Amino acid sequence: MWYYEKKLQYPVRVGICNPRMAKFLIEQYGGADGELAAALRYLNQRYTIPSRVMGLLNDIGTEEFAHLEMIATMVYKLTKDATPEQLKEAGLGEHYVDHGKSVYYHNAAGQKFDMGVQSKGDPIADLYEDIAAEEKARSTYQWIINISDDPQINDSLGFLREREIVHSQRFREAVELLKEEQSKKRVF
């Protein structure tokens, strides 16, 4: 189903070692509105959505895994040269004790990923949930950019933020397609 190209979807560059920024970025790795949750949500929902928009969920769900890879790369690059003391000062002491410098699925507060992925089985409800998820991810990226002082990280985050906007727009188009389909008169 997938073809893996051994390069990131968009370049990830890091100016300096910054474990505190890594802590914030972990939200988009294992948080409720992060990339893993989005990928799992869309790839699960595609089974109960009309075939007319199934490919959209498949395509965006797959792209979310590419975003997950970018976030993991950022977190790794921001922490790889950090000392245990720097990690502790950045609020990543517990993470370090449990996982070393390995990237792990939890949110910025340290709560482990809990699979709270929404899938109702109603195409319109699911697509509205997807729109909300994309908008929450977009706003989280913007807020991380607002507190970041690393222009190189901000470049990658800006790319991810823009992709969330595109995904939201595509889901909105899918809602309209399905609403149009539902409103057609059926003659038996």
Short mmCIF file of N, CA and C in Angstrom, two decimals:
data_model
loop_
_atom_site.label_atom_id
_atom_site.label_comp_id
_atom_site.label_asym_id
_atom_site.label_seq_id
_atom_site.Cartn_x
_atom_site.Cartn_y
_atom_site.Cartn_z
N MET A 1 0.81 -1.19 0.00
CA MET A 1 0.00 0.00 0.00
C MET A 1 0.85 1.26 0.00
N TRP A 2 1.96 1.24 0.75
CA TRP A 2 2.79 2.43 0.81
C TRP A 2 4.12 2.21 0.12
N TYR A 3 4.64 3.30 -0.36
CA TYR A 3 5.99 3.32 -0.88
C TYR A 3 6.74 4.30 -0.01
N TYR A 4 7.79 3.85 0.65
CA TYR A 4 8.55 4.71 1.55
C TYR A 4 9.74 5.30 0.82
N GLU A 5 9.79 6.60 0.76
CA GLU A 5 10.92 7.30 0.18
C GLU A 5 11.80 7.76 1.34
N LYS A 6 13.06 7.45 1.31
CA LYS A 6 13.94 7.70 2.45
C LYS A 6 14.38 9.16 2.55
N LYS A 7 13.41 10.04 2.61
CA LYS A 7 13.67 11.44 2.87
C LYS A 7 12.42 12.03 3.51
N LEU A 8 12.60 13.07 4.25
CA LEU A 8 11.47 13.72 4.89
C LEU A 8 10.62 14.45 3.86
N GLN A 9 9.35 14.63 4.18
CA GLN A 9 8.45 15.34 3.27
C GLN A 9 8.91 16.79 3.07
N TYR A 10 9.51 17.37 4.10
CA TYR A 10 10.02 18.73 4.05
C TYR A 10 11.26 18.75 4.94
N PRO A 11 12.30 19.50 4.58
CA PRO A 11 13.53 19.48 5.37
C PRO A 11 13.31 19.94 6.82
N VAL A 12 14.03 19.30 7.73
CA VAL A 12 13.99 19.68 9.14
C VAL A 12 15.39 20.11 9.53
N ARG A 13 15.50 21.37 9.90
CA ARG A 13 16.78 21.92 10.37
C ARG A 13 16.57 22.49 11.76
N VAL A 14 17.60 22.36 12.58
CA VAL A 14 17.53 22.84 13.95
C VAL A 14 18.72 23.75 14.19
N GLY A 15 18.45 24.93 14.75
CA GLY A 15 19.52 25.89 15.00
C GLY A 15 20.39 25.50 16.18
N ILE A 16 19.76 25.15 17.32
CA ILE A 16 20.51 24.85 18.54
C ILE A 16 19.83 23.72 19.30
N CYS A 17 20.58 23.11 20.20
CA CYS A 17 20.02 22.12 21.12
C CYS A 17 19.01 22.86 22.00
N ASN A 18 17.78 22.37 22.04
CA ASN A 18 16.73 23.06 22.80
C ASN A 18 15.70 22.04 23.30
N PRO A 19 15.99 21.38 24.42
CA PRO A 19 15.07 20.37 24.93
C PRO A 19 13.70 20.95 25.31
N ARG A 20 13.66 22.20 25.71
CA ARG A 20 12.36 22.80 26.06
C ARG A 20 11.45 22.87 24.83
N MET A 21 12.00 23.23 23.69
CA MET A 21 11.20 23.24 22.46
C MET A 21 10.79 21.81 22.09
N ALA A 22 11.67 20.85 22.31
CA ALA A 22 11.32 19.45 22.05
C ALA A 22 10.12 19.03 22.89
N LYS A 23 10.09 19.46 24.14
CA LYS A 23 8.96 19.13 25.01
C LYS A 23 7.65 19.65 24.42
N PHE A 24 7.67 20.85 23.88
CA PHE A 24 6.45 21.40 23.27
C PHE A 24 6.08 20.63 22.01
N LEU A 25 7.07 20.27 21.21
CA LEU A 25 6.81 19.55 19.96
C LEU A 25 6.26 18.14 20.19
N ILE A 26 6.60 17.56 21.32
CA ILE A 26 6.11 16.21 21.62
C ILE A 26 4.58 16.20 21.62
N GLU A 27 3.95 17.34 21.87
CA GLU A 27 2.48 17.43 21.82
C GLU A 27 1.97 16.99 20.45
N GLN A 28 2.68 17.35 19.40
CA GLN A 28 2.24 16.99 18.05
C GLN A 28 2.68 15.57 17.67
N TYR A 29 3.44 14.93 18.52
CA TYR A 29 3.86 13.55 18.29
C TYR A 29 2.85 12.59 18.92
N GLY A 30 2.62 12.74 20.21
CA GLY A 30 1.75 11.80 20.91
C GLY A 30 0.56 12.43 21.60
N GLY A 31 0.27 13.70 21.31
CA GLY A 31 -0.88 14.35 21.92
C GLY A 31 -2.18 13.98 21.23
N ALA A 32 -3.28 14.30 21.88
CA ALA A 32 -4.61 13.94 21.37
C ALA A 32 -4.90 14.53 19.99
N ASP A 33 -4.33 15.68 19.69
CA ASP A 33 -4.56 16.32 18.40
C ASP A 33 -3.32 16.27 17.51
N GLY A 34 -2.40 15.37 17.83
CA GLY A 34 -1.15 15.28 17.10
C GLY A 34 -1.24 14.42 15.85
N GLU A 35 -0.10 14.22 15.25
CA GLU A 35 -0.01 13.54 13.96
C GLU A 35 -0.35 12.05 14.04
N LEU A 36 0.06 11.37 15.11
CA LEU A 36 -0.28 9.95 15.22
C LEU A 36 -1.79 9.76 15.34
N ALA A 37 -2.42 10.57 16.18
CA ALA A 37 -3.87 10.47 16.35
C ALA A 37 -4.59 10.72 15.03
N ALA A 38 -4.12 11.72 14.28
CA ALA A 38 -4.75 12.03 12.99
C ALA A 38 -4.59 10.87 12.01
N ALA A 39 -3.39 10.33 11.90
CA ALA A 39 -3.16 9.23 10.96
C ALA A 39 -4.04 8.03 11.29
N LEU A 40 -4.10 7.67 12.55
CA LEU A 40 -4.92 6.52 12.95
C LEU A 40 -6.40 6.80 12.74
N ARG A 41 -6.84 8.01 13.03
CA ARG A 41 -8.25 8.39 12.85
C ARG A 41 -8.66 8.24 11.39
N TYR A 42 -7.91 8.84 10.50
CA TYR A 42 -8.30 8.85 9.08
C TYR A 42 -8.22 7.46 8.45
N LEU A 43 -7.17 6.73 8.80
CA LEU A 43 -7.02 5.40 8.21
C LEU A 43 -8.06 4.42 8.74
N ASN A 44 -8.57 4.68 9.93
CA ASN A 44 -9.65 3.86 10.48
C ASN A 44 -11.00 4.25 9.88
N GLN A 45 -11.25 5.53 9.75
CA GLN A 45 -12.54 6.01 9.24
C GLN A 45 -12.77 5.63 7.78
N ARG A 46 -11.74 5.42 7.04
CA ARG A 46 -11.90 5.17 5.60
C ARG A 46 -12.74 3.93 5.31
N TYR A 47 -12.85 3.01 6.26
CA TYR A 47 -13.60 1.79 6.01
C TYR A 47 -15.11 2.00 6.00
N THR A 48 -15.59 3.06 6.65
CA THR A 48 -17.04 3.27 6.72
C THR A 48 -17.47 4.54 5.99
N ILE A 49 -16.60 5.07 5.19
CA ILE A 49 -16.92 6.29 4.45
C ILE A 49 -17.24 5.90 3.00
N PRO A 50 -18.12 6.61 2.34
CA PRO A 50 -18.42 6.28 0.93
C PRO A 50 -17.14 6.28 0.08
N SER A 51 -17.13 5.38 -0.89
CA SER A 51 -15.95 5.20 -1.72
C SER A 51 -15.54 6.48 -2.43
N ARG A 52 -16.49 7.38 -2.62
CA ARG A 52 -16.20 8.64 -3.32
C ARG A 52 -15.13 9.47 -2.60
N VAL A 53 -15.04 9.34 -1.28
CA VAL A 53 -14.05 10.13 -0.53
C VAL A 53 -13.07 9.25 0.25
N MET A 54 -13.16 7.94 0.09
CA MET A 54 -12.26 7.03 0.80
C MET A 54 -10.80 7.34 0.50
N GLY A 55 -10.48 7.61 -0.75
CA GLY A 55 -9.10 7.90 -1.14
C GLY A 55 -8.54 9.12 -0.44
N LEU A 56 -9.40 10.10 -0.18
CA LEU A 56 -8.96 11.31 0.52
C LEU A 56 -8.48 10.96 1.92
N LEU A 57 -9.26 10.16 2.64
CA LEU A 57 -8.85 9.76 3.99
C LEU A 57 -7.57 8.94 3.95
N ASN A 58 -7.44 8.08 2.98
CA ASN A 58 -6.23 7.28 2.83
C ASN A 58 -5.02 8.17 2.55
N ASP A 59 -5.17 9.11 1.64
CA ASP A 59 -4.05 9.99 1.28
C ASP A 59 -3.62 10.87 2.45
N ILE A 60 -4.59 11.49 3.12
CA ILE A 60 -4.25 12.39 4.22
C ILE A 60 -3.73 11.59 5.42
N GLY A 61 -4.33 10.43 5.69
CA GLY A 61 -3.83 9.58 6.78
C GLY A 61 -2.39 9.17 6.56
N THR A 62 -2.06 8.83 5.33
CA THR A 62 -0.68 8.47 4.99
C THR A 62 0.25 9.67 5.16
N GLU A 63 -0.21 10.84 4.72
CA GLU A 63 0.63 12.04 4.87
C GLU A 63 0.88 12.38 6.33
N GLU A 64 -0.09 12.09 7.19
CA GLU A 64 0.10 12.36 8.61
C GLU A 64 1.27 11.56 9.17
N PHE A 65 1.50 10.35 8.65
CA PHE A 65 2.67 9.59 9.09
C PHE A 65 3.97 10.29 8.68
N ALA A 66 3.95 10.94 7.52
CA ALA A 66 5.13 11.72 7.11
C ALA A 66 5.35 12.89 8.06
N HIS A 67 4.26 13.50 8.52
CA HIS A 67 4.37 14.61 9.48
C HIS A 67 4.90 14.09 10.82
N LEU A 68 4.44 12.91 11.21
CA LEU A 68 4.92 12.29 12.45
C LEU A 68 6.44 12.09 12.39
N GLU A 69 6.91 11.66 11.23
CA GLU A 69 8.34 11.47 11.03
C GLU A 69 9.10 12.79 11.15
N MET A 70 8.52 13.86 10.64
CA MET A 70 9.16 15.18 10.75
C MET A 70 9.24 15.62 12.21
N ILE A 71 8.15 15.45 12.95
CA ILE A 71 8.14 15.84 14.36
C ILE A 71 9.17 15.02 15.14
N ALA A 72 9.22 13.72 14.91
CA ALA A 72 10.20 12.87 15.59
C ALA A 72 11.62 13.34 15.29
N THR A 73 11.86 13.71 14.05
CA THR A 73 13.19 14.20 13.66
C THR A 73 13.52 15.50 14.39
N MET A 74 12.55 16.40 14.47
CA MET A 74 12.78 17.66 15.20
C MET A 74 13.10 17.39 16.66
N VAL A 75 12.30 16.55 17.30
CA VAL A 75 12.50 16.25 18.72
C VAL A 75 13.89 15.62 18.92
N TYR A 76 14.23 14.68 18.08
CA TYR A 76 15.54 14.04 18.19
C TYR A 76 16.67 15.06 18.04
N LYS A 77 16.59 15.89 17.02
CA LYS A 77 17.66 16.87 16.78
C LYS A 77 17.75 17.90 17.91
N LEU A 78 16.62 18.23 18.50
CA LEU A 78 16.62 19.21 19.60
C LEU A 78 17.16 18.64 20.90
N THR A 79 17.17 17.32 21.03
CA THR A 79 17.59 16.71 22.31
C THR A 79 18.86 15.86 22.22
N LYS A 80 19.33 15.54 21.04
CA LYS A 80 20.42 14.56 20.93
C LYS A 80 21.70 15.01 21.64
N ASP A 81 21.96 16.29 21.73
CA ASP A 81 23.18 16.77 22.39
C ASP A 81 22.91 17.30 23.80
N ALA A 82 21.70 17.14 24.29
CA ALA A 82 21.35 17.65 25.62
C ALA A 82 21.90 16.74 26.70
N THR A 83 22.29 17.34 27.80
CA THR A 83 22.72 16.57 28.96
C THR A 83 21.48 16.15 29.75
N PRO A 84 21.61 15.14 30.60
CA PRO A 84 20.47 14.78 31.45
C PRO A 84 19.97 15.97 32.28
N GLU A 85 20.88 16.81 32.73
CA GLU A 85 20.47 17.99 33.51
C GLU A 85 19.65 18.95 32.65
N GLN A 86 20.04 19.18 31.41
CA GLN A 86 19.27 20.04 30.51
C GLN A 86 17.88 19.47 30.25
N LEU A 87 17.80 18.16 30.08
CA LEU A 87 16.50 17.52 29.87
C LEU A 87 15.62 17.70 31.10
N LYS A 88 16.21 17.52 32.28
CA LYS A 88 15.46 17.70 33.53
C LYS A 88 14.96 19.14 33.65
N GLU A 89 15.83 20.10 33.37
CA GLU A 89 15.45 21.51 33.45
C GLU A 89 14.33 21.86 32.46
N ALA A 90 14.28 21.17 31.35
CA ALA A 90 13.26 21.42 30.32
C ALA A 90 11.95 20.71 30.62
N GLY A 91 11.89 19.97 31.73
CA GLY A 91 10.67 19.24 32.06
C GLY A 91 10.60 17.86 31.44
N LEU A 92 11.74 17.37 30.96
CA LEU A 92 11.78 16.05 30.34
C LEU A 92 12.52 15.02 31.19
N GLY A 93 12.65 15.30 32.49
CA GLY A 93 13.35 14.37 33.38
C GLY A 93 12.69 13.01 33.43
N GLU A 94 11.37 12.98 33.59
CA GLU A 94 10.65 11.71 33.64
C GLU A 94 10.77 10.96 32.32
N HIS A 95 10.68 11.72 31.23
CA HIS A 95 10.83 11.11 29.90
C HIS A 95 12.21 10.45 29.79
N TYR A 96 13.24 11.17 30.23
CA TYR A 96 14.60 10.64 30.14
C TYR A 96 14.77 9.37 30.97
N VAL A 97 14.19 9.38 32.18
CA VAL A 97 14.30 8.21 33.06
C VAL A 97 13.63 6.99 32.42
N ASP A 98 12.48 7.20 31.77
CA ASP A 98 11.74 6.08 31.16
C ASP A 98 12.27 5.67 29.79
N HIS A 99 12.74 6.65 28.99
CA HIS A 99 13.01 6.37 27.58
C HIS A 99 14.38 6.84 27.08
N GLY A 100 15.20 7.41 27.96
CA GLY A 100 16.46 7.98 27.50
C GLY A 100 16.15 9.12 26.53
N LYS A 101 16.85 9.16 25.44
CA LYS A 101 16.59 10.22 24.44
C LYS A 101 15.71 9.71 23.30
N SER A 102 15.13 8.54 23.49
CA SER A 102 14.23 7.98 22.49
C SER A 102 12.95 8.81 22.43
N VAL A 103 12.39 8.96 21.25
CA VAL A 103 11.12 9.65 21.11
C VAL A 103 10.02 8.67 21.51
N TYR A 104 9.05 9.16 22.27
CA TYR A 104 8.00 8.29 22.77
C TYR A 104 6.65 8.99 22.62
N TYR A 105 5.60 8.20 22.41
CA TYR A 105 4.27 8.76 22.18
C TYR A 105 3.61 9.22 23.48
N HIS A 106 3.77 10.50 23.78
CA HIS A 106 3.03 11.13 24.86
C HIS A 106 2.89 12.61 24.51
N ASN A 107 2.08 13.30 25.28
CA ASN A 107 1.88 14.72 24.99
C ASN A 107 2.90 15.56 25.74
N ALA A 108 2.80 16.88 25.62
CA ALA A 108 3.77 17.77 26.24
C ALA A 108 3.74 17.69 27.76
N ALA A 109 2.61 17.28 28.33
CA ALA A 109 2.49 17.14 29.78
C ALA A 109 2.97 15.78 30.28
N GLY A 110 3.36 14.89 29.35
CA GLY A 110 3.87 13.58 29.73
C GLY A 110 2.82 12.48 29.75
N GLN A 111 1.57 12.79 29.43
CA GLN A 111 0.52 11.77 29.41
C GLN A 111 0.70 10.89 28.18
N LYS A 112 0.73 9.58 28.40
CA LYS A 112 0.93 8.64 27.31
C LYS A 112 -0.23 8.68 26.32
N PHE A 113 0.08 8.41 25.07
CA PHE A 113 -0.93 8.37 24.02
C PHE A 113 -1.98 7.35 24.42
N ASP A 114 -3.25 7.72 24.34
CA ASP A 114 -4.30 6.85 24.88
C ASP A 114 -5.30 6.33 23.86
N MET A 115 -5.07 6.51 22.60
CA MET A 115 -5.95 6.00 21.54
C MET A 115 -7.36 6.58 21.62
N GLY A 116 -7.50 7.79 22.07
CA GLY A 116 -8.81 8.44 22.09
C GLY A 116 -9.19 8.92 20.70
N VAL A 117 -9.06 8.05 19.72
CA VAL A 117 -9.29 8.41 18.33
C VAL A 117 -10.77 8.27 18.00
N GLN A 118 -11.33 9.31 17.41
CA GLN A 118 -12.75 9.34 17.10
C GLN A 118 -13.06 8.70 15.75
N SER A 119 -14.08 7.86 15.75
CA SER A 119 -14.61 7.30 14.53
C SER A 119 -16.04 6.87 14.83
N LYS A 120 -17.00 7.61 14.32
CA LYS A 120 -18.40 7.39 14.64
C LYS A 120 -19.07 6.43 13.67
N GLY A 121 -18.55 6.34 12.45
CA GLY A 121 -19.19 5.51 11.44
C GLY A 121 -20.23 6.27 10.64
N ASP A 122 -20.42 7.53 10.95
CA ASP A 122 -21.30 8.42 10.19
C ASP A 122 -20.39 9.32 9.38
N PRO A 123 -20.43 9.25 8.05
CA PRO A 123 -19.48 9.99 7.23
C PRO A 123 -19.43 11.49 7.51
N ILE A 124 -20.60 12.11 7.64
CA ILE A 124 -20.61 13.56 7.87
C ILE A 124 -20.03 13.88 9.25
N ALA A 125 -20.45 13.14 10.27
CA ALA A 125 -19.92 13.36 11.63
C ALA A 125 -18.41 13.15 11.66
N ASP A 126 -17.95 12.09 11.01
CA ASP A 126 -16.51 11.82 11.00
C ASP A 126 -15.74 12.92 10.29
N LEU A 127 -16.25 13.39 9.18
CA LEU A 127 -15.54 14.45 8.45
C LEU A 127 -15.52 15.76 9.24
N TYR A 128 -16.59 16.07 9.95
CA TYR A 128 -16.56 17.27 10.80
C TYR A 128 -15.56 17.10 11.93
N GLU A 129 -15.45 15.90 12.47
CA GLU A 129 -14.43 15.61 13.47
C GLU A 129 -13.04 15.82 12.87
N ASP A 130 -12.86 15.39 11.63
CA ASP A 130 -11.57 15.54 10.96
C ASP A 130 -11.22 17.00 10.73
N ILE A 131 -12.23 17.78 10.34
CA ILE A 131 -12.00 19.23 10.16
C ILE A 131 -11.55 19.84 11.48
N ALA A 132 -12.25 19.50 12.56
CA ALA A 132 -11.89 20.03 13.88
C ALA A 132 -10.47 19.60 14.26
N ALA A 133 -10.12 18.35 13.99
CA ALA A 133 -8.77 17.86 14.32
C ALA A 133 -7.70 18.64 13.56
N GLU A 134 -7.95 18.90 12.29
CA GLU A 134 -6.97 19.65 11.49
C GLU A 134 -6.84 21.09 12.00
N GLU A 135 -7.96 21.69 12.37
CA GLU A 135 -7.92 23.07 12.87
C GLU A 135 -7.22 23.14 14.23
N LYS A 136 -7.41 22.12 15.08
CA LYS A 136 -6.72 22.09 16.37
C LYS A 136 -5.22 21.91 16.15
N ALA A 137 -4.84 21.06 15.21
CA ALA A 137 -3.42 20.87 14.91
C ALA A 137 -2.81 22.16 14.35
N ARG A 138 -3.56 22.83 13.46
CA ARG A 138 -3.08 24.10 12.90
C ARG A 138 -2.82 25.11 14.01
N SER A 139 -3.77 25.25 14.93
CA SER A 139 -3.59 26.24 15.99
C SER A 139 -2.44 25.85 16.91
N THR A 140 -2.26 24.56 17.19
CA THR A 140 -1.14 24.13 18.02
C THR A 140 0.19 24.45 17.35
N TYR A 141 0.29 24.20 16.05
CA TYR A 141 1.52 24.57 15.35
C TYR A 141 1.77 26.07 15.44
N GLN A 142 0.73 26.87 15.28
CA GLN A 142 0.90 28.32 15.37
C GLN A 142 1.38 28.73 16.75
N TRP A 143 0.81 28.14 17.78
CA TRP A 143 1.21 28.49 19.14
C TRP A 143 2.65 28.08 19.42
N ILE A 144 3.08 26.93 18.88
CA ILE A 144 4.48 26.53 19.05
C ILE A 144 5.39 27.51 18.32
N ILE A 145 5.01 27.92 17.11
CA ILE A 145 5.79 28.92 16.37
C ILE A 145 5.88 30.21 17.17
N ASN A 146 4.77 30.61 17.80
CA ASN A 146 4.74 31.85 18.58
C ASN A 146 5.75 31.84 19.73
N ILE A 147 6.03 30.68 20.31
CA ILE A 147 6.97 30.65 21.44
C ILE A 147 8.38 30.21 21.03
N SER A 148 8.56 29.87 19.78
CA SER A 148 9.87 29.43 19.30
C SER A 148 10.71 30.62 18.86
N ASP A 149 12.00 30.53 19.14
CA ASP A 149 12.93 31.55 18.65
C ASP A 149 13.92 30.97 17.64
N ASP A 150 13.59 29.81 17.11
CA ASP A 150 14.46 29.14 16.15
C ASP A 150 13.83 29.24 14.74
N PRO A 151 14.35 30.13 13.89
CA PRO A 151 13.76 30.30 12.56
C PRO A 151 13.80 29.03 11.71
N GLN A 152 14.79 28.17 11.94
CA GLN A 152 14.87 26.94 11.15
C GLN A 152 13.74 25.97 11.54
N ILE A 153 13.49 25.81 12.82
CA ILE A 153 12.36 24.98 13.28
C ILE A 153 11.06 25.60 12.81
N ASN A 154 10.96 26.93 12.92
CA ASN A 154 9.72 27.61 12.52
C ASN A 154 9.41 27.40 11.04
N ASP A 155 10.43 27.27 10.23
CA ASP A 155 10.21 27.01 8.81
C ASP A 155 9.49 25.67 8.62
N SER A 156 9.99 24.62 9.28
CA SER A 156 9.35 23.31 9.19
C SER A 156 7.96 23.32 9.81
N LEU A 157 7.82 24.00 10.94
CA LEU A 157 6.51 24.09 11.59
C LEU A 157 5.52 24.85 10.72
N GLY A 158 6.00 25.88 10.03
CA GLY A 158 5.14 26.62 9.11
C GLY A 158 4.63 25.74 7.98
N PHE A 159 5.50 24.88 7.47
CA PHE A 159 5.08 23.93 6.44
C PHE A 159 3.97 23.02 6.98
N LEU A 160 4.18 22.48 8.18
CA LEU A 160 3.19 21.58 8.77
C LEU A 160 1.86 22.30 9.02
N ARG A 161 1.96 23.54 9.51
CA ARG A 161 0.74 24.33 9.74
C ARG A 161 -0.03 24.51 8.44
N GLU A 162 0.66 24.81 7.36
CA GLU A 162 -0.02 25.02 6.07
C GLU A 162 -0.65 23.72 5.55
N ARG A 163 -0.02 22.59 5.80
CA ARG A 163 -0.60 21.31 5.38
C ARG A 163 -1.89 21.03 6.16
N GLU A 164 -1.94 21.44 7.42
CA GLU A 164 -3.17 21.26 8.20
C GLU A 164 -4.31 22.08 7.58
N ILE A 165 -4.01 23.26 7.09
CA ILE A 165 -5.01 24.11 6.44
C ILE A 165 -5.53 23.42 5.17
N VAL A 166 -4.60 22.88 4.39
CA VAL A 166 -4.99 22.18 3.16
C VAL A 166 -5.87 20.98 3.50
N HIS A 167 -5.49 20.21 4.51
CA HIS A 167 -6.30 19.04 4.89
C HIS A 167 -7.70 19.47 5.32
N SER A 168 -7.79 20.51 6.11
CA SER A 168 -9.09 21.01 6.54
C SER A 168 -9.95 21.39 5.34
N GLN A 169 -9.36 22.07 4.39
CA GLN A 169 -10.09 22.46 3.18
C GLN A 169 -10.57 21.24 2.39
N ARG A 170 -9.72 20.26 2.27
CA ARG A 170 -10.10 19.05 1.54
C ARG A 170 -11.24 18.31 2.23
N PHE A 171 -11.19 18.25 3.57
CA PHE A 171 -12.29 17.61 4.31
C PHE A 171 -13.59 18.40 4.16
N ARG A 172 -13.49 19.73 4.12
CA ARG A 172 -14.69 20.55 3.91
C ARG A 172 -15.30 20.26 2.53
N GLU A 173 -14.45 20.11 1.53
CA GLU A 173 -14.93 19.77 0.18
C GLU A 173 -15.61 18.40 0.20
N ALA A 174 -15.06 17.46 0.94
CA ALA A 174 -15.64 16.12 1.02
C ALA A 174 -17.01 16.17 1.69
N VAL A 175 -17.17 16.98 2.73
CA VAL A 175 -18.47 17.14 3.38
C VAL A 175 -19.50 17.62 2.37
N GLU A 176 -19.13 18.62 1.58
CA GLU A 176 -20.07 19.17 0.60
C GLU A 176 -20.44 18.12 -0.45
N LEU A 177 -19.47 17.34 -0.89
CA LEU A 177 -19.76 16.26 -1.85
C LEU A 177 -20.77 15.26 -1.27
N LEU A 178 -20.56 14.89 -0.02
CA LEU A 178 -21.46 13.90 0.59
C LEU A 178 -22.84 14.49 0.88
N LYS A 179 -22.89 15.75 1.26
CA LYS A 179 -24.18 16.41 1.48
C LYS A 179 -24.97 16.48 0.17
N GLU A 180 -24.27 16.80 -0.89
CA GLU A 180 -24.88 16.88 -2.21
C GLU A 180 -25.44 15.51 -2.61
N GLU A 181 -24.65 14.49 -2.35
CA GLU A 181 -25.06 13.13 -2.67
C GLU A 181 -26.30 12.71 -1.85
N GLN A 182 -26.32 13.10 -0.58
CA GLN A 182 -27.45 12.75 0.29
C GLN A 182 -28.74 13.45 -0.13
N SER A 183 -28.60 14.65 -0.68
CA SER A 183 -29.81 15.42 -1.02
C SER A 183 -30.42 15.06 -2.38
N LYS A 184 -29.75 14.22 -3.15
CA LYS A 184 -30.29 13.81 -4.45
C LYS A 184 -31.55 12.98 -4.25
N LYS A 185 -32.52 13.23 -5.11
CA LYS A 185 -33.75 12.43 -5.07
C LYS A 185 -33.44 11.03 -5.58
N ARG A 186 -33.99 10.08 -4.90
CA ARG A 186 -33.82 8.70 -5.31
C ARG A 186 -35.17 8.16 -5.76
N VAL A 187 -35.18 7.56 -6.90
CA VAL A 187 -36.40 6.96 -7.44
C VAL A 187 -36.22 5.46 -7.44
N PHE A 188 -37.21 4.78 -6.88
CA PHE A 188 -37.12 3.33 -6.83
C PHE A 188 -38.17 2.71 -7.69
#
